[in-house]
Coordinates of C-alpha atoms and ligand atoms in Angstrom, one line a residue:
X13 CA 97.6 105.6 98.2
X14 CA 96.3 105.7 94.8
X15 CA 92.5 107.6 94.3
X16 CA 90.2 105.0 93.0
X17 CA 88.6 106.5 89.9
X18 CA 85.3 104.9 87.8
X19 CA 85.0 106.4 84.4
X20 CA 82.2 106.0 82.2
X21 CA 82.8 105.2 78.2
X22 CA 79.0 106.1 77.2
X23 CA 80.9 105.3 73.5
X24 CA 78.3 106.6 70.3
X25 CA 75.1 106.3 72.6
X26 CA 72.1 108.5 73.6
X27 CA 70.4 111.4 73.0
X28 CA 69.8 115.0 74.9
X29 CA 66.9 113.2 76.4
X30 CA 68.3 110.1 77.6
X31 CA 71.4 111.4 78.9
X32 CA 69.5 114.0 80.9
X33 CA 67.8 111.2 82.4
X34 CA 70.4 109.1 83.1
X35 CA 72.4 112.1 84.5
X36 CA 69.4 112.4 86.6
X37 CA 69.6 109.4 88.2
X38 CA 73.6 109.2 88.7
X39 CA 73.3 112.0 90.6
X40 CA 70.0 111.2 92.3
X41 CA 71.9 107.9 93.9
X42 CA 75.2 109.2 94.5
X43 CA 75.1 110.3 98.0
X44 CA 76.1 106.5 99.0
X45 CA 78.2 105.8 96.1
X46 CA 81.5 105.8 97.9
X47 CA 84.4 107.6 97.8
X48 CA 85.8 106.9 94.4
X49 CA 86.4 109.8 91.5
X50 CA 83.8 109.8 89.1
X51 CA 83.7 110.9 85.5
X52 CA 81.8 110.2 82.3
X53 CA 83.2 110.3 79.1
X54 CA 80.4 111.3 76.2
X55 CA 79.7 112.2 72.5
X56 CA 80.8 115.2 71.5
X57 CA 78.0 117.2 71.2
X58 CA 76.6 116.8 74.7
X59 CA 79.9 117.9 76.3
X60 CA 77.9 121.2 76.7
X61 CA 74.5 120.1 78.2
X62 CA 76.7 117.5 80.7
X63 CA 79.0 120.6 81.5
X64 CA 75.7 122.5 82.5
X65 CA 74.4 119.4 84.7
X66 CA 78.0 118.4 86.7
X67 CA 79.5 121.4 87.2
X68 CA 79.6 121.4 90.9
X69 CA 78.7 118.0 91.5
X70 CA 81.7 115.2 92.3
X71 CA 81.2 113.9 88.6
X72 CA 83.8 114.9 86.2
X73 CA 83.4 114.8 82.5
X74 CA 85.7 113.8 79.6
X75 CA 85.5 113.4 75.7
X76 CA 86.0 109.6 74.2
X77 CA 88.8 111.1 71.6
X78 CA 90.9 114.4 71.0
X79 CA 92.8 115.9 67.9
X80 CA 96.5 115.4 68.2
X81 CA 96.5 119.0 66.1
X82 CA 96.2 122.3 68.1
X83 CA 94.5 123.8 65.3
X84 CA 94.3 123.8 61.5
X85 CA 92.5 122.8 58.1
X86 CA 91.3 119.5 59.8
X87 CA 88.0 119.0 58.9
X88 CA 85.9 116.9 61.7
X89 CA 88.4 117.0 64.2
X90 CA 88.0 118.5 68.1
X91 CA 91.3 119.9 69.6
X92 CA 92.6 119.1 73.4
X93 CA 92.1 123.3 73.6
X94 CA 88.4 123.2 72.6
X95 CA 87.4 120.2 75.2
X96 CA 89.2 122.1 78.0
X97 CA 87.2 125.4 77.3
X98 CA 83.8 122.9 78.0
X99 CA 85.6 122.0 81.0
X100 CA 86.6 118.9 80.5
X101 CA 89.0 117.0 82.4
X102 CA 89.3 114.0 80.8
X103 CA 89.7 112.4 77.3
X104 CA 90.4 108.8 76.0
X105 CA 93.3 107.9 74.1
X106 CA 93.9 105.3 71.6
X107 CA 90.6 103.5 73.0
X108 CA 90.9 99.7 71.0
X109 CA 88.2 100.9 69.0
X110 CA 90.1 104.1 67.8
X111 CA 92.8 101.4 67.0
X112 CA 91.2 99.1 65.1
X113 CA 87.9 100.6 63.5
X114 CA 90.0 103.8 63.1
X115 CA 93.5 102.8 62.6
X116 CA 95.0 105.0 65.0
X117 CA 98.6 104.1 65.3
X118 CA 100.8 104.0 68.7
X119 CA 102.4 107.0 67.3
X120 CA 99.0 108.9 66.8
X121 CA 98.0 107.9 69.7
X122 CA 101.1 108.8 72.0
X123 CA 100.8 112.6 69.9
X124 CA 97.1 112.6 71.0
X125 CA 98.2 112.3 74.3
X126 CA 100.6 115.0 74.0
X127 CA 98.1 117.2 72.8
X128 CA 95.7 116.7 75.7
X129 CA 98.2 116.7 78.4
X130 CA 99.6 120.1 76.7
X131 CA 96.5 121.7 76.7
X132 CA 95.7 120.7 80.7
X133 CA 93.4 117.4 80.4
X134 CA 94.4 114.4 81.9
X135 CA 94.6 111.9 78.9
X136 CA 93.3 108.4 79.8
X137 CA 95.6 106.2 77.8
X138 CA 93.6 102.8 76.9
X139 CA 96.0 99.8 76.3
X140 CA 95.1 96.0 75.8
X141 CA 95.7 93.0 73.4
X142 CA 93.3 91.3 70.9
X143 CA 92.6 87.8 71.7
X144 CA 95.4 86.8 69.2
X145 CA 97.6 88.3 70.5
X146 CA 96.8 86.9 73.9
X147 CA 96.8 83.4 72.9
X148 CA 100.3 83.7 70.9
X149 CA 101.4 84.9 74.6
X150 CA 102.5 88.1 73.4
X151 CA 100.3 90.5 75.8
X152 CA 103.0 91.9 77.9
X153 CA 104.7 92.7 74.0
X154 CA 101.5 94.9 73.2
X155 CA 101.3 96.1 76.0
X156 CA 104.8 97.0 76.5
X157 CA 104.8 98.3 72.9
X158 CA 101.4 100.9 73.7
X159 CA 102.6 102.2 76.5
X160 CA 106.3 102.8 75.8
X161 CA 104.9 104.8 72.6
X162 CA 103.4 107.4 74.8
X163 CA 106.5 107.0 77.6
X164 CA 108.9 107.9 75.0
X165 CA 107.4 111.2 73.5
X166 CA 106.0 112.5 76.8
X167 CA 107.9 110.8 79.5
X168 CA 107.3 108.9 82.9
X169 CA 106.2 112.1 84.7
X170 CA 103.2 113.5 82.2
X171 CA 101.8 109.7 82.5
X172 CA 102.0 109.4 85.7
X173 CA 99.6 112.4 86.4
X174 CA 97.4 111.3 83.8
X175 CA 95.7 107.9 83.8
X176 CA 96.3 104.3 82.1
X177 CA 93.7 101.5 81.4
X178 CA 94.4 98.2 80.7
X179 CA 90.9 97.2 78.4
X180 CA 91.9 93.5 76.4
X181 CA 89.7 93.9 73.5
X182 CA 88.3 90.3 73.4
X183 CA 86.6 91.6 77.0
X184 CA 84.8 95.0 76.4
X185 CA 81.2 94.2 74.7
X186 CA 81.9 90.6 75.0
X187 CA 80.9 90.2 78.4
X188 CA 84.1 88.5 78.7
X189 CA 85.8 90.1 81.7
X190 CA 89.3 89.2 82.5
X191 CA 89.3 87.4 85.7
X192 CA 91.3 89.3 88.9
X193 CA 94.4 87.6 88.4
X194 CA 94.5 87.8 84.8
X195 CA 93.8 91.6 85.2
X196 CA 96.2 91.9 88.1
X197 CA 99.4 90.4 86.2
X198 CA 98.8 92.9 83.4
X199 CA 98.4 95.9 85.8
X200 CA 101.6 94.6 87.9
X201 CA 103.6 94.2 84.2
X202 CA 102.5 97.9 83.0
X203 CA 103.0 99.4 86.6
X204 CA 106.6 98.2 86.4
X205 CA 107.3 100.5 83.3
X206 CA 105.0 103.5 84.7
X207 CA 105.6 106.1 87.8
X208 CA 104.1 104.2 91.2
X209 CA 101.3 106.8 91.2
X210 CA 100.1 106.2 88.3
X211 CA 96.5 105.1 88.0
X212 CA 95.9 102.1 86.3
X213 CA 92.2 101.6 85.8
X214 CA 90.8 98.0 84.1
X215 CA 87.9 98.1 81.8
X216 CA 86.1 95.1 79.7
X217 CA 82.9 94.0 80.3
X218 CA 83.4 95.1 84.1
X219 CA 79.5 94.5 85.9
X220 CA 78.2 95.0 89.3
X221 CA 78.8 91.5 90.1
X222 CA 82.8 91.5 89.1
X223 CA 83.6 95.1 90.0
X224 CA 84.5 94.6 93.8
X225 CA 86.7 91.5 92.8
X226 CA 88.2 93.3 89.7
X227 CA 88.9 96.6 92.3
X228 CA 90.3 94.4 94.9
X229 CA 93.0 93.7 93.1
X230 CA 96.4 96.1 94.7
X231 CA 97.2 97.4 91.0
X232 CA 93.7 97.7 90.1
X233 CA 92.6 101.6 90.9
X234 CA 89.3 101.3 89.3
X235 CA 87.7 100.5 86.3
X236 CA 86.7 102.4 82.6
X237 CA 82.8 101.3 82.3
X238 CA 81.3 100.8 78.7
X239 CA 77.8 98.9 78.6
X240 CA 77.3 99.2 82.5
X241 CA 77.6 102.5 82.9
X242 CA 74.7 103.4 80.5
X243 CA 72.3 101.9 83.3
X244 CA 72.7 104.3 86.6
X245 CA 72.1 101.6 88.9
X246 CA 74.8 99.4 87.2
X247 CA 77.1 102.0 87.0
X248 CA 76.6 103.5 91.1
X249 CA 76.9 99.5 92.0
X250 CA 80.2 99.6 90.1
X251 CA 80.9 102.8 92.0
X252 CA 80.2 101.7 95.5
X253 CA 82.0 98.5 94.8
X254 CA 85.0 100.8 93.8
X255 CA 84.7 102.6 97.5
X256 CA 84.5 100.2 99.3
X257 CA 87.1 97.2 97.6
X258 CA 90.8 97.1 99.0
Ligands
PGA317 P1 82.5 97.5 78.2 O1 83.4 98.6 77.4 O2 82.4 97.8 79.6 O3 81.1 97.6 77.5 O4 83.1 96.2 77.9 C1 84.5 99.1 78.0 C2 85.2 100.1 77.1 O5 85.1 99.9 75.9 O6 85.7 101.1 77.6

């Protein structure tokens, strides 16, 4: 049986003051949040204060992007080694927006990966189609094409202990979700190129009011939270729904 896990994408928001309040209240409220895996996934430079806050709580905390460099003359860039020292266990990679505002490639993207597996995070491998692409019926293709990138330079085995999430771009910020079954066929399509265990989390416009359907689905093991997860009530509702679906 997979772990459910419900990861926050707090994406270029807050400040030291708003996040210590909405860490405040996550916590506060998750005594009856159910048994899913937690995490949050922030800007860079709050790593730090959110390392201070969850260490020894059940939330786990991740970066939204990682070097695929160890080290060097690369000006602005955060290495895999650097996240792990602030005790980070997760980071995004190849996020849609990395892809398309930042035109990382499936080759950057699978080296990213590399580089945060290597260095003892578990990489969170975002995948999904643009609308286009979904209505020229070539979905599976992308998908196929994203994930087979990272497959071939670190194999079946590294994926499988780190994490996949299907996110179709025309759903995250659109408030668009994909419905169960759309969300399902895709999960069932990537799951037949991935290890069973891996975890395949969904994410796109994902609410309180679609998680438990989303989560019900049986290759659905939880969700990657944008918008709602900047609201601690939305995101413990998305939690418990997590718990207690399937
Ligand atoms: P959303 O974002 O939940 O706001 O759609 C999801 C994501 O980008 O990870």
């Amino acid at each position: 049986m997979r772990r459910r896990l419900v990861a926050g994408n707090w994406k270029m928001h807050g400040s030291r003051a708003s996040i210590q309040a909405l860490l405040g209240s996550i916590l506060a409220g998750l005594g009856d949040a159910g048994g899913a895996e937690c995490a949050v996934c922030v800007p860079y430079p709050y790593l730090q204060l959110v390392a201070e806050r969850l260490k020894g709580t059940r939330i786990a905390w991740g970066a939204q992007n990682v070097s695929e460099h160890a080290q060097g003359a690369y000006t602005g860039e955060v290495s895999a080694a650097m996240l792990a020292e602030l005790g980070c266990k997760y980071a995004l990679v190849g996020h849609s927006e990395r892809r398309q505002l930042y035109g990382e490639t499936d080759a950057q993207v699978a080296a990213k990966f590399a580089a945060a597996h290597g260095a003892g995070l578990t990489p969170i491998l975002c995948v999904g189609e643009t609308l286009a692409e979904r209505d020229a019926g070539r979905t599976d293709e992308v998908v196929a094409r994203q994930l087979d990138a990272v497959l071939a330079k670190c194999g079946k085995e590294a994926v499988a202990k780190s994490v996949v999430a299907y996110e179709p771009v025309w759903a995250i910020g659109t408030g668009r979700t994909a419905s169960p079954g759309q969300a399902q066929a895709v999960h069932a399509f990537a799951r037949k190129r991935l290890a069973p265990a891996t975890r395949i989390l969904y994410g796109g416009s994902v609410k309180p009011d679609n998680a438990a359907a989303i989560f019900a689905m049986a290759d659905v093991d939880g969700g990657l939270i944008g918008g709602a997860s900047l609201a601690a009530e939305d995101f413990l509702a998305i939690l418990r729904g997590a718990g207690s679906a399937g």
